C-alpha positions as a LaTeX table, in Angstrom:
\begin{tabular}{lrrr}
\hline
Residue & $x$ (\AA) & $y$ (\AA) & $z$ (\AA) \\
\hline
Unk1 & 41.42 & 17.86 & $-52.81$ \\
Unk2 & 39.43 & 19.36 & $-55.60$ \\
Unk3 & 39.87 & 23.15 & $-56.42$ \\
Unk4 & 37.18 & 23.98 & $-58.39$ \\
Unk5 & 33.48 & 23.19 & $-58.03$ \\
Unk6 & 32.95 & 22.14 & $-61.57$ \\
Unk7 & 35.18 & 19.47 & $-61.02$ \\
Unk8 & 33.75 & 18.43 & $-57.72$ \\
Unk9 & 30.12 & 18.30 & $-59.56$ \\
Unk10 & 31.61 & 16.19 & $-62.10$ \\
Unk11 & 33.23 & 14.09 & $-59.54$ \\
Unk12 & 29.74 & 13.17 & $-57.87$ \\
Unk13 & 27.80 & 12.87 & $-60.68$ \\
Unk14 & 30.16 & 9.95 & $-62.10$ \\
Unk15 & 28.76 & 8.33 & $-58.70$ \\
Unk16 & 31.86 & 6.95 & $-57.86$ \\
Unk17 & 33.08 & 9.04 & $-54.82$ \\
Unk18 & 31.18 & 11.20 & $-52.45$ \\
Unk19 & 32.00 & 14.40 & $-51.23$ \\
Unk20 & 33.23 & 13.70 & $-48.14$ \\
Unk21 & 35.96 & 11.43 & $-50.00$ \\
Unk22 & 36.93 & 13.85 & $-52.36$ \\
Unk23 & 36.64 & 17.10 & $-49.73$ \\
Unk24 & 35.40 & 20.41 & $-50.12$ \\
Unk25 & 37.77 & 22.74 & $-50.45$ \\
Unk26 & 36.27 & 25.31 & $-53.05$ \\
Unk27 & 33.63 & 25.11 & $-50.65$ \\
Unk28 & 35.02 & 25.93 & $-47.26$ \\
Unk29 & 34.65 & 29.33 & $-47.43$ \\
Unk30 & 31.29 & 29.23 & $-47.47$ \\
Unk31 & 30.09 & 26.95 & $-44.97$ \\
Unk32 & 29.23 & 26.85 & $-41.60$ \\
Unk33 & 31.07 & 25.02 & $-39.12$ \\
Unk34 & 30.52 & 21.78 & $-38.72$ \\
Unk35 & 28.55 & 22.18 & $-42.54$ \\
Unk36 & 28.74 & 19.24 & $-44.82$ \\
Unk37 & 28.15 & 19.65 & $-48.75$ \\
Unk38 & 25.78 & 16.40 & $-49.44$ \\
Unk39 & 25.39 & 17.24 & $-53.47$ \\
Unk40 & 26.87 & 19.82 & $-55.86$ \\
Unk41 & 24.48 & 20.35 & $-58.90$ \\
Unk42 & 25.95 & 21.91 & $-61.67$ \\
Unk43 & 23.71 & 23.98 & $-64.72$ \\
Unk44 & 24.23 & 26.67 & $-67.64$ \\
Unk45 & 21.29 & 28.37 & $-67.16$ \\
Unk46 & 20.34 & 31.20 & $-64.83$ \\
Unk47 & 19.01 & 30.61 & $-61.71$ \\
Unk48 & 15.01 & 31.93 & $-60.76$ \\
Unk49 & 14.84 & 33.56 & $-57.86$ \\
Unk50 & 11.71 & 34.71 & $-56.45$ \\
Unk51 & 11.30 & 36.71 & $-53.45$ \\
Unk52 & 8.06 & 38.12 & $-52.05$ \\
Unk53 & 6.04 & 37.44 & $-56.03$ \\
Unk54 & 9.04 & 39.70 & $-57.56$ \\
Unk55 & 11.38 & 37.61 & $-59.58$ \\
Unk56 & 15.30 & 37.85 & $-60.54$ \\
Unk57 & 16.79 & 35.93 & $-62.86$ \\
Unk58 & 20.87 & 35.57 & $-61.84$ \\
Unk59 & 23.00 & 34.32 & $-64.55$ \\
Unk60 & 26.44 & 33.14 & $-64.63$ \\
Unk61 & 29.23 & 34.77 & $-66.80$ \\
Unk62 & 29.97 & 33.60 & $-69.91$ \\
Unk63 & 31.78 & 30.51 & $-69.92$ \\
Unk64 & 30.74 & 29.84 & $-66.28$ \\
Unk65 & 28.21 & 27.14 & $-65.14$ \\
Unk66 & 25.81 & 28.30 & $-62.11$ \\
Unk67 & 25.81 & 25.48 & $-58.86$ \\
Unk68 & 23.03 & 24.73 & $-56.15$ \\
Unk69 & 25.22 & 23.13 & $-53.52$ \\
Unk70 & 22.99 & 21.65 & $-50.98$ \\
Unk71 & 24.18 & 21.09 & $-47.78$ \\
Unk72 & 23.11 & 19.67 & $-44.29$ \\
Unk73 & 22.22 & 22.77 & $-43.25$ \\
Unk74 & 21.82 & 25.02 & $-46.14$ \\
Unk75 & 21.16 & 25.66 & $-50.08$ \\
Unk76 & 23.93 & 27.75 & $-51.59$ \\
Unk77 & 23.35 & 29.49 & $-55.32$ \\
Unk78 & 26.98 & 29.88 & $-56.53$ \\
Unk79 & 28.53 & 31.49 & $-60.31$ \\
Unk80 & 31.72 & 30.49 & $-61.37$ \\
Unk81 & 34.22 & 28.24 & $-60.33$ \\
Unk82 & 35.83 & 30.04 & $-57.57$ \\
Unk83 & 32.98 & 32.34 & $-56.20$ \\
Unk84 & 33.59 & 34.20 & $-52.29$ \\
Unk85 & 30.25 & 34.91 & $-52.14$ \\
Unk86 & 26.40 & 33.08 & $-52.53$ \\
Unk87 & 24.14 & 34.59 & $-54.78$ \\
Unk88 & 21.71 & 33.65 & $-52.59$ \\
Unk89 & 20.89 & 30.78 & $-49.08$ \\
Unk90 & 18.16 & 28.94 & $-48.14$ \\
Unk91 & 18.16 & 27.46 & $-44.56$ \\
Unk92 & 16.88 & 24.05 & $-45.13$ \\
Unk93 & 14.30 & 24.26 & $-42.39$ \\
Unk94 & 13.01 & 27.06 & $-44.18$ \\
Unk95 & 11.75 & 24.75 & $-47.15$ \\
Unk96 & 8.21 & 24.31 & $-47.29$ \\
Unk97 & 8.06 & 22.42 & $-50.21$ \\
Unk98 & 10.54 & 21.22 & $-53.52$ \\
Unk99 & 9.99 & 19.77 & $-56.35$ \\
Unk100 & 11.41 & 17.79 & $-59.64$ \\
Unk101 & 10.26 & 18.18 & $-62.83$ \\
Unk102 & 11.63 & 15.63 & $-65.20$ \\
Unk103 & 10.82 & 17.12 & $-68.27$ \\
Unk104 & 12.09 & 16.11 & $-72.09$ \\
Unk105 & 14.12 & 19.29 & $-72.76$ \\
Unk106 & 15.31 & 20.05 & $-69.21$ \\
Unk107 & 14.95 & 19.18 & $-65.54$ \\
Unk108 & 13.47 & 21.87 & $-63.45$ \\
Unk109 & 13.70 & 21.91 & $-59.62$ \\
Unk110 & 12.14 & 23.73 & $-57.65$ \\
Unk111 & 12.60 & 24.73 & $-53.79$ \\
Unk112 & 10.05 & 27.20 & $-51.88$ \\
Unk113 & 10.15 & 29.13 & $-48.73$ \\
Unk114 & 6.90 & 30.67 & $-47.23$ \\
Unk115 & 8.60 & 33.90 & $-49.16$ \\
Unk116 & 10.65 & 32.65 & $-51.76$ \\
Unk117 & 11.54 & 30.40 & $-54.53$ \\
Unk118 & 14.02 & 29.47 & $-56.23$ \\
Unk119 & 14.01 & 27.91 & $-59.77$ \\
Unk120 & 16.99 & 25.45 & $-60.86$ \\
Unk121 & 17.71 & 23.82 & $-63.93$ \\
Unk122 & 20.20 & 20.83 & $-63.65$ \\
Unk123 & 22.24 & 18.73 & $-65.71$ \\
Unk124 & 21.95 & 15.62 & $-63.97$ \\
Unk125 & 18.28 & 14.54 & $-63.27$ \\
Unk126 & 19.45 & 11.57 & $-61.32$ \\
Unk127 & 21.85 & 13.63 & $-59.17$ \\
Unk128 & 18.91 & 16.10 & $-58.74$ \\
Unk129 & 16.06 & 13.46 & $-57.27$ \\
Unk130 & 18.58 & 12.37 & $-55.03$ \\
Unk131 & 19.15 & 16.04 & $-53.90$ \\
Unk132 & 15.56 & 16.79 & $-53.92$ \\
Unk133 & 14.78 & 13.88 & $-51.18$ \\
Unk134 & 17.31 & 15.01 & $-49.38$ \\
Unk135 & 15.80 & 18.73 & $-49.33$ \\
Unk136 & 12.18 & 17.56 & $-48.32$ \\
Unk137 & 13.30 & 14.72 & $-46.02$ \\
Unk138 & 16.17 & 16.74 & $-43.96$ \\
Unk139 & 14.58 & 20.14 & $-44.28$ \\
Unk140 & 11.83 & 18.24 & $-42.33$ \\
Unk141 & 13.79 & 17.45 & $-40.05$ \\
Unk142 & 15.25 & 20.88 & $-39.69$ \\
Unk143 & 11.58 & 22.69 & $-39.83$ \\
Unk144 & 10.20 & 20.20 & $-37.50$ \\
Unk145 & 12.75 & 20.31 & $-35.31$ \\
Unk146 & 12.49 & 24.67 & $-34.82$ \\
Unk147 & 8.52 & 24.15 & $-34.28$ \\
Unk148 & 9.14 & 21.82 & $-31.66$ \\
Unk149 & 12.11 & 24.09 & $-29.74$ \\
Unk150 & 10.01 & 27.08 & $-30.40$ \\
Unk151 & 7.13 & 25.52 & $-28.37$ \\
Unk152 & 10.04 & 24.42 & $-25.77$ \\
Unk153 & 10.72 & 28.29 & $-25.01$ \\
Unk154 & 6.96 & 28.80 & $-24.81$ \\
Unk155 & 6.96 & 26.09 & $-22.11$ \\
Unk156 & 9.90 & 27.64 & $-20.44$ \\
Unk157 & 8.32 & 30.67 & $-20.51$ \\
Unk158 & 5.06 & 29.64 & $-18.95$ \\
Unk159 & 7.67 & 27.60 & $-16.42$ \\
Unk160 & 9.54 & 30.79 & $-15.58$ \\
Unk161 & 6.06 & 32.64 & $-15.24$ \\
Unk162 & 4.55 & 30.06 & $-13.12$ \\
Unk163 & 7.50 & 29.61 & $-10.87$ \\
Unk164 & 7.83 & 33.71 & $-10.12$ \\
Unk165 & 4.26 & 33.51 & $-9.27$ \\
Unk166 & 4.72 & 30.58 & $-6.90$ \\
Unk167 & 2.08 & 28.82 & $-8.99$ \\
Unk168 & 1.85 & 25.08 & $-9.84$ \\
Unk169 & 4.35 & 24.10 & $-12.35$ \\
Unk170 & 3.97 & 20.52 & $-13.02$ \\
Unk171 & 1.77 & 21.12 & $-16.30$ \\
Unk172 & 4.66 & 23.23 & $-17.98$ \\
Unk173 & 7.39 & 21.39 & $-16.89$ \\
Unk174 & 5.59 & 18.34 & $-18.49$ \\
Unk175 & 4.79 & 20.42 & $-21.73$ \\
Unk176 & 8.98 & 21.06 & $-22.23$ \\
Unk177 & 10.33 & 17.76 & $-21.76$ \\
Unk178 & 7.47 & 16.43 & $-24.74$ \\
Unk179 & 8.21 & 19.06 & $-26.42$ \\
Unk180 & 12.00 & 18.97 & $-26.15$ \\
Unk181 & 11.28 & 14.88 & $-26.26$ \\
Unk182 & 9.72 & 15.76 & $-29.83$ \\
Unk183 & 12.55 & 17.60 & $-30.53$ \\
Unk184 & 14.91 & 15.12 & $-30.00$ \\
Unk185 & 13.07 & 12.67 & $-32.22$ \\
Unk186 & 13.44 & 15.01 & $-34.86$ \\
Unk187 & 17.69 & 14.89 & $-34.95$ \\
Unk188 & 16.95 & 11.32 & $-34.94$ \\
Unk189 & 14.27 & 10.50 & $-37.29$ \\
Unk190 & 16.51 & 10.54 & $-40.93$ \\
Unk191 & 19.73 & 8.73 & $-40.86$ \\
Unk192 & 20.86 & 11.47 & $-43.27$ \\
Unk193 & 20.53 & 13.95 & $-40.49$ \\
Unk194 & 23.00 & 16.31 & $-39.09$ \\
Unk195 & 22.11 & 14.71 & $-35.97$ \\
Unk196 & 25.09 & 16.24 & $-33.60$ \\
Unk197 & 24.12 & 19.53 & $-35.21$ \\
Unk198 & 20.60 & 19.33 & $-34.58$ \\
Unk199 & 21.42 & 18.05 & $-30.81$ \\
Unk200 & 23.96 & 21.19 & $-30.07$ \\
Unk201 & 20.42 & 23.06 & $-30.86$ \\
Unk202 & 18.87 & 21.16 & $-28.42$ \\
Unk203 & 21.36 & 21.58 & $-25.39$ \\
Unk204 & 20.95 & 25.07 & $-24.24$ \\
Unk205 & 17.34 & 24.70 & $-24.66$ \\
Unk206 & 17.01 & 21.47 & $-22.59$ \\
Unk207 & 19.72 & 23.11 & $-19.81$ \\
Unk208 & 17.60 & 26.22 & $-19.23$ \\
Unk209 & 14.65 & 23.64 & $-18.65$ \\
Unk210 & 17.05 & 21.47 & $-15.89$ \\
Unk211 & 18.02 & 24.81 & $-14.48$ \\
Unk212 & 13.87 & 25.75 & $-14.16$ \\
Unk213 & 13.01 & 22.84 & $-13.12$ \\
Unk214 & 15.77 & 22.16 & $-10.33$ \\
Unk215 & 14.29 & 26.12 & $-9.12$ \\
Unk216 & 10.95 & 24.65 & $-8.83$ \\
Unk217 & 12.31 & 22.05 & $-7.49$ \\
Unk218 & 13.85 & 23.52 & $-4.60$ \\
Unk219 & 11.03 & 26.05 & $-4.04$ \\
Unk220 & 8.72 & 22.88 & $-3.79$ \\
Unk221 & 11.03 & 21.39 & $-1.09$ \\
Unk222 & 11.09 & 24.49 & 0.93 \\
Unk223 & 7.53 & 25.08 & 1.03 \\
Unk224 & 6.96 & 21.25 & 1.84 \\
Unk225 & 9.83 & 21.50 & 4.59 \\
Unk226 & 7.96 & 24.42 & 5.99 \\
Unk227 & 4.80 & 22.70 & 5.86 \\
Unk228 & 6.33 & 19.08 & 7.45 \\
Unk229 & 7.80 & 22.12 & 10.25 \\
Unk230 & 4.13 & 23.58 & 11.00 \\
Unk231 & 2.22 & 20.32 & 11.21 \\
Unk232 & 4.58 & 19.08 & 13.52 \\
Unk233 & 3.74 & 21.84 & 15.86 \\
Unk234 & $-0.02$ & 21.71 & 15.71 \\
Unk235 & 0.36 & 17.73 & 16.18 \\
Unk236 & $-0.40$ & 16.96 & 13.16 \\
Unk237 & 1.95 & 14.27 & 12.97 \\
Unk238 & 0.84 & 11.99 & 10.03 \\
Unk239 & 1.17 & 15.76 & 7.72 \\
Unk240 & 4.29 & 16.71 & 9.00 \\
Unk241 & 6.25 & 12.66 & 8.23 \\
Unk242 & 4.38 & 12.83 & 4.70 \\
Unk243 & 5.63 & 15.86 & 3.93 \\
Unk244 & 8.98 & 15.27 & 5.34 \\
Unk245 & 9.29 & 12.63 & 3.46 \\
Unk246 & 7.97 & 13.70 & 0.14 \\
Unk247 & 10.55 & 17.08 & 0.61 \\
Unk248 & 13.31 & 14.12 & 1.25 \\
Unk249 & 12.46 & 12.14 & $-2.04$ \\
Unk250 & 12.19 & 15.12 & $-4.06$ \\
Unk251 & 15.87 & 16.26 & $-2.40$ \\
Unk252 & 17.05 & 12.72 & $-3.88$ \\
Unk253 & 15.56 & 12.63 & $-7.51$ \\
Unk254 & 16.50 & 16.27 & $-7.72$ \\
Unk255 & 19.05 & 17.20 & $-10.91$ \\
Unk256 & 21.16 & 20.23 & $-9.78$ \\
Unk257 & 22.58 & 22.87 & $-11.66$ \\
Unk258 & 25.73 & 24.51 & $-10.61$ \\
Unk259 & 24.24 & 28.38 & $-9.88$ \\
Unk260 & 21.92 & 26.52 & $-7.18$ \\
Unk261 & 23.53 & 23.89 & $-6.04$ \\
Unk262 & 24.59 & 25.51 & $-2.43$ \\
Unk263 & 20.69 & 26.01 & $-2.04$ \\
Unk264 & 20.13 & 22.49 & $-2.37$ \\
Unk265 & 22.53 & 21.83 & $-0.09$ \\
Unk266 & 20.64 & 24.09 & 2.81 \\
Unk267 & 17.42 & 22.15 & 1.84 \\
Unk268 & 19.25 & 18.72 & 2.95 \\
Unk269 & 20.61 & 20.42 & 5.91 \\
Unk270 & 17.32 & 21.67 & 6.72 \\
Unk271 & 15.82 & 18.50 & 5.77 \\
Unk272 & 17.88 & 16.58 & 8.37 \\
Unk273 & 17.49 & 18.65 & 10.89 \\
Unk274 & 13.43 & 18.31 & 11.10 \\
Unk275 & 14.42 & 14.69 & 10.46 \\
Unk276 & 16.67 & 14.59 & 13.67 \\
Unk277 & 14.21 & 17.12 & 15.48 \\
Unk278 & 10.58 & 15.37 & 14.82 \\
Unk279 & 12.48 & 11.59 & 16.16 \\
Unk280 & 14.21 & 13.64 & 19.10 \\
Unk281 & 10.54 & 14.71 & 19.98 \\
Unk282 & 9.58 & 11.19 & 19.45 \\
Unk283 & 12.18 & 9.72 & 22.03 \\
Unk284 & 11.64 & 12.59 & 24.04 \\
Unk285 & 7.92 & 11.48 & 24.54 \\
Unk286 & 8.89 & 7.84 & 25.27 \\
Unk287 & 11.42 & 9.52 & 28.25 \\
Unk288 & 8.33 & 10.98 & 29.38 \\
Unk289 & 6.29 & 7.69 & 29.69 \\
Unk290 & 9.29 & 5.90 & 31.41 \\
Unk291 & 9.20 & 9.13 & 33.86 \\
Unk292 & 5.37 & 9.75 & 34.24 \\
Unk293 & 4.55 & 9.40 & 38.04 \\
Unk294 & 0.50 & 8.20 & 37.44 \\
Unk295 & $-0.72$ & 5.56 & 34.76 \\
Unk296 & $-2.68$ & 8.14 & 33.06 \\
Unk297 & 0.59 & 10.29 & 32.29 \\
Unk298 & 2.09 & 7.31 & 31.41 \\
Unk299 & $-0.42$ & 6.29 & 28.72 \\
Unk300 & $-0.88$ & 9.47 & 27.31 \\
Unk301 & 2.66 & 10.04 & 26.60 \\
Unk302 & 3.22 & 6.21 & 25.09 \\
Unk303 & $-0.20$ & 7.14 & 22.91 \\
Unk304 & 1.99 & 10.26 & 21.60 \\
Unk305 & 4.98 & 8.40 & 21.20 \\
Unk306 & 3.12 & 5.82 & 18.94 \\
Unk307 & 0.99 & 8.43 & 17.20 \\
Unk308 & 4.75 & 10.18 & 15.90 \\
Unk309 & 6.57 & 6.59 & 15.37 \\
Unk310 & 3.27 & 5.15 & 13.31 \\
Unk311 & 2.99 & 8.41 & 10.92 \\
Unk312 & 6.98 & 7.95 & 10.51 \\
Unk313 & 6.21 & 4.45 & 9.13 \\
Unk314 & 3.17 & 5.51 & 7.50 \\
Unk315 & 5.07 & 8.32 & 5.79 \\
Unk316 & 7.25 & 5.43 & 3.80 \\
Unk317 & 10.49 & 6.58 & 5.92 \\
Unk318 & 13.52 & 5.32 & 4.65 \\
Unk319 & 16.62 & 6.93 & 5.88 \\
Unk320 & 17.24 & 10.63 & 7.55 \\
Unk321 & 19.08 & 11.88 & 10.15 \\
Unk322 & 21.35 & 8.75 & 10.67 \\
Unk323 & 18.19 & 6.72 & 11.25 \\
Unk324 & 17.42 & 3.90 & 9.19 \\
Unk325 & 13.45 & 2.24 & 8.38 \\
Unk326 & 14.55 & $-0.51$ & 10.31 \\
Unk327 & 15.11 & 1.44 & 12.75 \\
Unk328 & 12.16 & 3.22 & 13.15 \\
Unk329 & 9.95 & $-0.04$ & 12.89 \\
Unk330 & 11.58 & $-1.75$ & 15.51 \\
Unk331 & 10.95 & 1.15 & 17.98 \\
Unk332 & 7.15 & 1.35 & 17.08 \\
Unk333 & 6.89 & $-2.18$ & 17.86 \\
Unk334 & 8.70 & $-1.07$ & 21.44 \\
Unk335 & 6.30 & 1.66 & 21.87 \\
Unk336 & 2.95 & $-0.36$ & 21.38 \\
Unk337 & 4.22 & $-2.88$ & 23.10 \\
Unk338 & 5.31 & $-0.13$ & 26.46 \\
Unk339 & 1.95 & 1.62 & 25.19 \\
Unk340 & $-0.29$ & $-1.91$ & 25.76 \\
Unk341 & 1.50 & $-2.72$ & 29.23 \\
Unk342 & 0.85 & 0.93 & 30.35 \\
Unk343 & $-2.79$ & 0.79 & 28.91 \\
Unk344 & $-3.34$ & $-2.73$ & 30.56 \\
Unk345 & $-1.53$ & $-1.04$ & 34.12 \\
Unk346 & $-4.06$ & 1.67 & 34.22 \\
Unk347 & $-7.05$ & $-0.63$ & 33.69 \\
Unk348 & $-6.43$ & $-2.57$ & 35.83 \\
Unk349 & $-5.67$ & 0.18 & 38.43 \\
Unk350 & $-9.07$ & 1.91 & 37.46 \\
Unk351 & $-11.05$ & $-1.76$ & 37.75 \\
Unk352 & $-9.43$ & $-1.51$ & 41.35 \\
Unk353 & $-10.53$ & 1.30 & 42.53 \\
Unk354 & $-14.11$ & 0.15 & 41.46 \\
Unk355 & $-14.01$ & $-2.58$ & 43.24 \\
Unk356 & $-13.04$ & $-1.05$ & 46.07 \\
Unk357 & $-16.23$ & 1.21 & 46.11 \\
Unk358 & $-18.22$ & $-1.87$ & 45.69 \\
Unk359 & $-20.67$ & $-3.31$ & 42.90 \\
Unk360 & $-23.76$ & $-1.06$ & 44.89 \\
Unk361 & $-21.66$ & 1.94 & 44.81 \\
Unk362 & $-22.76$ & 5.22 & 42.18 \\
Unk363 & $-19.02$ & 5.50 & 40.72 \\
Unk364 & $-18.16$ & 2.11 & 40.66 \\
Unk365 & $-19.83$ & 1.83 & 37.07 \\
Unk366 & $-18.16$ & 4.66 & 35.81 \\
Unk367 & $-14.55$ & 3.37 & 36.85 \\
Unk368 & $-15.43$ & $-0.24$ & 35.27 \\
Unk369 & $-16.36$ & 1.97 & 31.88 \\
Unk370 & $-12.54$ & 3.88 & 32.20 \\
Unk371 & $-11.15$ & 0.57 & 32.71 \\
Unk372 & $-13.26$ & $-1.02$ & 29.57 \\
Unk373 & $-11.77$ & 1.97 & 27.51 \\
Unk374 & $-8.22$ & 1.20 & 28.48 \\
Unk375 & $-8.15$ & $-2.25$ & 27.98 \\
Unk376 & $-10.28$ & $-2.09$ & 24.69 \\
Unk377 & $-7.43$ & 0.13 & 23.24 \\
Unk378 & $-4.97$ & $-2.38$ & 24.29 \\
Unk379 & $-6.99$ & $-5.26$ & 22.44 \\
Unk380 & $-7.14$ & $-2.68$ & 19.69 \\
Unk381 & $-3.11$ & $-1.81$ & 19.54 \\
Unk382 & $-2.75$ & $-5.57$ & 20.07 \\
Unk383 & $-4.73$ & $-6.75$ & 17.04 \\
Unk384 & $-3.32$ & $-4.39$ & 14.52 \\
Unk385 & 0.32 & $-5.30$ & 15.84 \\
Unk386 & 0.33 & $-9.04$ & 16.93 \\
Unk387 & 3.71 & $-8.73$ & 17.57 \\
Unk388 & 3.08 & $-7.11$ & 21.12 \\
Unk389 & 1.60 & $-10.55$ & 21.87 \\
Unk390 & $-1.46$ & $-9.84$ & 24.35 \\
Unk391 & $-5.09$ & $-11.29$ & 24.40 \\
Unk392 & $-7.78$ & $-9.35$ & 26.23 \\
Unk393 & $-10.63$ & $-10.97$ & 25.27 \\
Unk394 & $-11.32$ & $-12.59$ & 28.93 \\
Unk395 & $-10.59$ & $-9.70$ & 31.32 \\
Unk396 & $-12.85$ & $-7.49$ & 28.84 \\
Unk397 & $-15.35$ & $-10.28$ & 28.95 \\
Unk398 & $-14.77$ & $-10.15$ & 33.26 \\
Unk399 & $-14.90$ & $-6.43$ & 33.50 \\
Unk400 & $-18.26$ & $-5.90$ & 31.14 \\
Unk401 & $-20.31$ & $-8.47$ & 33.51 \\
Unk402 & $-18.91$ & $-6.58$ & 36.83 \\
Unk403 & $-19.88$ & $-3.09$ & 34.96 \\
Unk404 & $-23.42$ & $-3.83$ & 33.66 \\
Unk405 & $-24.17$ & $-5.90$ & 37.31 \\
Unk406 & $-23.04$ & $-2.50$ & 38.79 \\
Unk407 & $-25.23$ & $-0.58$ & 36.30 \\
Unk408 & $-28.28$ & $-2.84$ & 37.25 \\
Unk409 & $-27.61$ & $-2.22$ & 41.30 \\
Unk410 & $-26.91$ & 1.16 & 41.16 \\
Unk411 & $-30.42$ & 1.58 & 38.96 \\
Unk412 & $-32.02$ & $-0.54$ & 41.12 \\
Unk413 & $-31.31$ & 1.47 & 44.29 \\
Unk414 & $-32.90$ & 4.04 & 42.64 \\
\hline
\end{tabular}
């Protein structure tokens, strides 16, 4: 390992080893960790420095050389061989622009902040192009890479504010991820990079947005799982399955951060038990047709039964409370099929009773028009599931003639 940074200058600019072969160890005092020098450029003039329109001129001792050291994270103005200290350090992200001039008497570059400059004059013009890409292309990198996280926090701000206020946070949570997305691109974008560097930037940023997001998450869930809760109540049964559902899928694609993590696991707890509650309800209702002592009991509670086990379906239901789609679809297909019979039971009961009045008689029309309703519902269950199997089109046919010939008697008594 080199000792002195003269010699590790000269080392590089013979172009035969690179720093990271020959090590840095009159350098390690002075960087960062997990810093690597990229080029050493050695002069024996002063260095310009410019800060706010008020230059400085800092000159190296007598018999000492002056050294821009230009790292993958920094620019370092060092005097002397052995120095403890930097005359002065640029972040590299803080470059807005550099510049080589090869002139005929000496090469000038140049490197400028939005509030400084600094001047350097090296011995090796080759060695110095190759440092000033380096400069513009990774200081890009670095510059780009701070705009981007910068308007990452503003999005997690505007995520944090939106969330407290139990507003909508879809549009900021989108805003981060580009954002951090663009940020990302930017530790990626020059091989030269300090990509691992850049990325350890990066993490906390893109945890805090995981953490916000799985908040929102699990706000959204509750509110849904309250919502799936209320329209169940009211009967709203298609609401309550959607939103049961959606609450369930957002429970599965959710990423969880430690500090919340029991919450989440209330939220599936919760989840399952509306699951197991709204299918109890739905069995419950079936129970009730099996029970029901008239057909009109009978085919109100099958109609409720369907209305639950169709929404389920509906909803996209996959798996909750132990019970699987399958599942679910082959008791709707149960329930229209109990629902049809029951429908088809009280028709025909109704048609009965009309006949038993006789064609001539004033409410024998009116039973004929229940039974029409009954048995049209049936055809109606029956044609969007064929599986149930039954064809109504002849006793509809049979009961319309007896209703409108008991229409026509009925007005022609009068």
């Amino acid at each position: 390992m080199l000792d002195r940074i003269s010699e590790l200058s000269r080392e590089t600019v013979r172009g035969e080893t690179t720093i990271a072969e020959l090590g840095t160890g009159p350098l390690e005092s002075l960087l960062g960790d997990e810093e690597a020098a990229q080029y050493v450029l050695a002069s024996t003039s002063a260095i310009e420095h410019t800060v706010d329109g008020q230059p400085t001129s800092i000159e190296p001792d007598d018999g000492h050389g002056a050294y821009l050291v230009v790292t993958d994270h920094r620019l370092y103005a060092l005097l002397g061989d052995e120095p403890t200290t930097a005359a002065l350090t640029l972040a590299l992200g803080a470059v807005s622009r550099s510049a080589l001039d090869d002139g005929l008497l000496r090469t000038t570059l140049t490197v400028r902040t939005p509030t400084e400059a600094v001047v350097f004059h090296p011995i090796d013009a080759e060695q110095a192009a190759a440092a000033e890409a380096y400069v513009d292309r990774v200081g890009s990198c670095w510059s780009e890479l701070a705009t981007a996280l910068d308007d990452a926090r503003a999005g997690l701000d505007a995520l944090r504010e939106a969330i407290e206020a139990s507003d909508a946070v879809d549009r900021h949570r989108q805003h981060a991820r580009a954002r951090l997305s663009k940020a990302y691109h930017c530790a990626t974008q020059a091989d030269d990079a300090p990509t691992a560097a850049m990325r350890a930037q990066i993490e906390p940023v893109e945890d805090e947005l995981d953490r916000l997001c799985a908040v929102a998450t699990a706000d959204e869930v509750e509110t849904r799982l309250e919502a799936a809760r209320s329209a169940h109540e009211d009967g709203d049964y298609e609401t309550a399955f959607e939103t049961l559902v959606a609450a369930g899928e957002s429970l599965d694609e959710a990423s969880e951060t430690d500090d919340i993590e029991n919450r989440f696991e209330a939220l599936r707890e919760t989840h399952d038990e509306l699951a197991a509650t709204f299918l109890e309800r739905a069995e419950q209702r079936c129970r009730d047709a099996l029970d029901a002592a008239t057909p009109p009991e009978r085919v109100d509670a099958w109609e409720d039964a369907l209305d639950r086990y169709r929404a389920a379906v509906a909803a996209g239901w996959t798996a909750a409370a132990g019970v699987t789609e399958a599942m679910v679809r082959f008791q709707l297909v149960w329930v229209v099929d109990r629902c049809v019979d029951a429908l088809a039971t009280a028709a025909a009961e109704l048609a009965a009773q009309g006949d038993d009045r006789g064609e001539g008689h004033t409410d024998a029309a009116d039973y004929y028009e229940r039974a029409l309703e009954r048995l049209r519902r049936a055809e109606q269950l029956s044609d969007a599931h064929p599986e149930a199997g039954d064809s109504f089109a002849d006793r509809i046919d049979a009961l319309e003639t007896k209703a409108e010939r008991a229409q026509w008697q009925w007005g022609g008594e009068d």
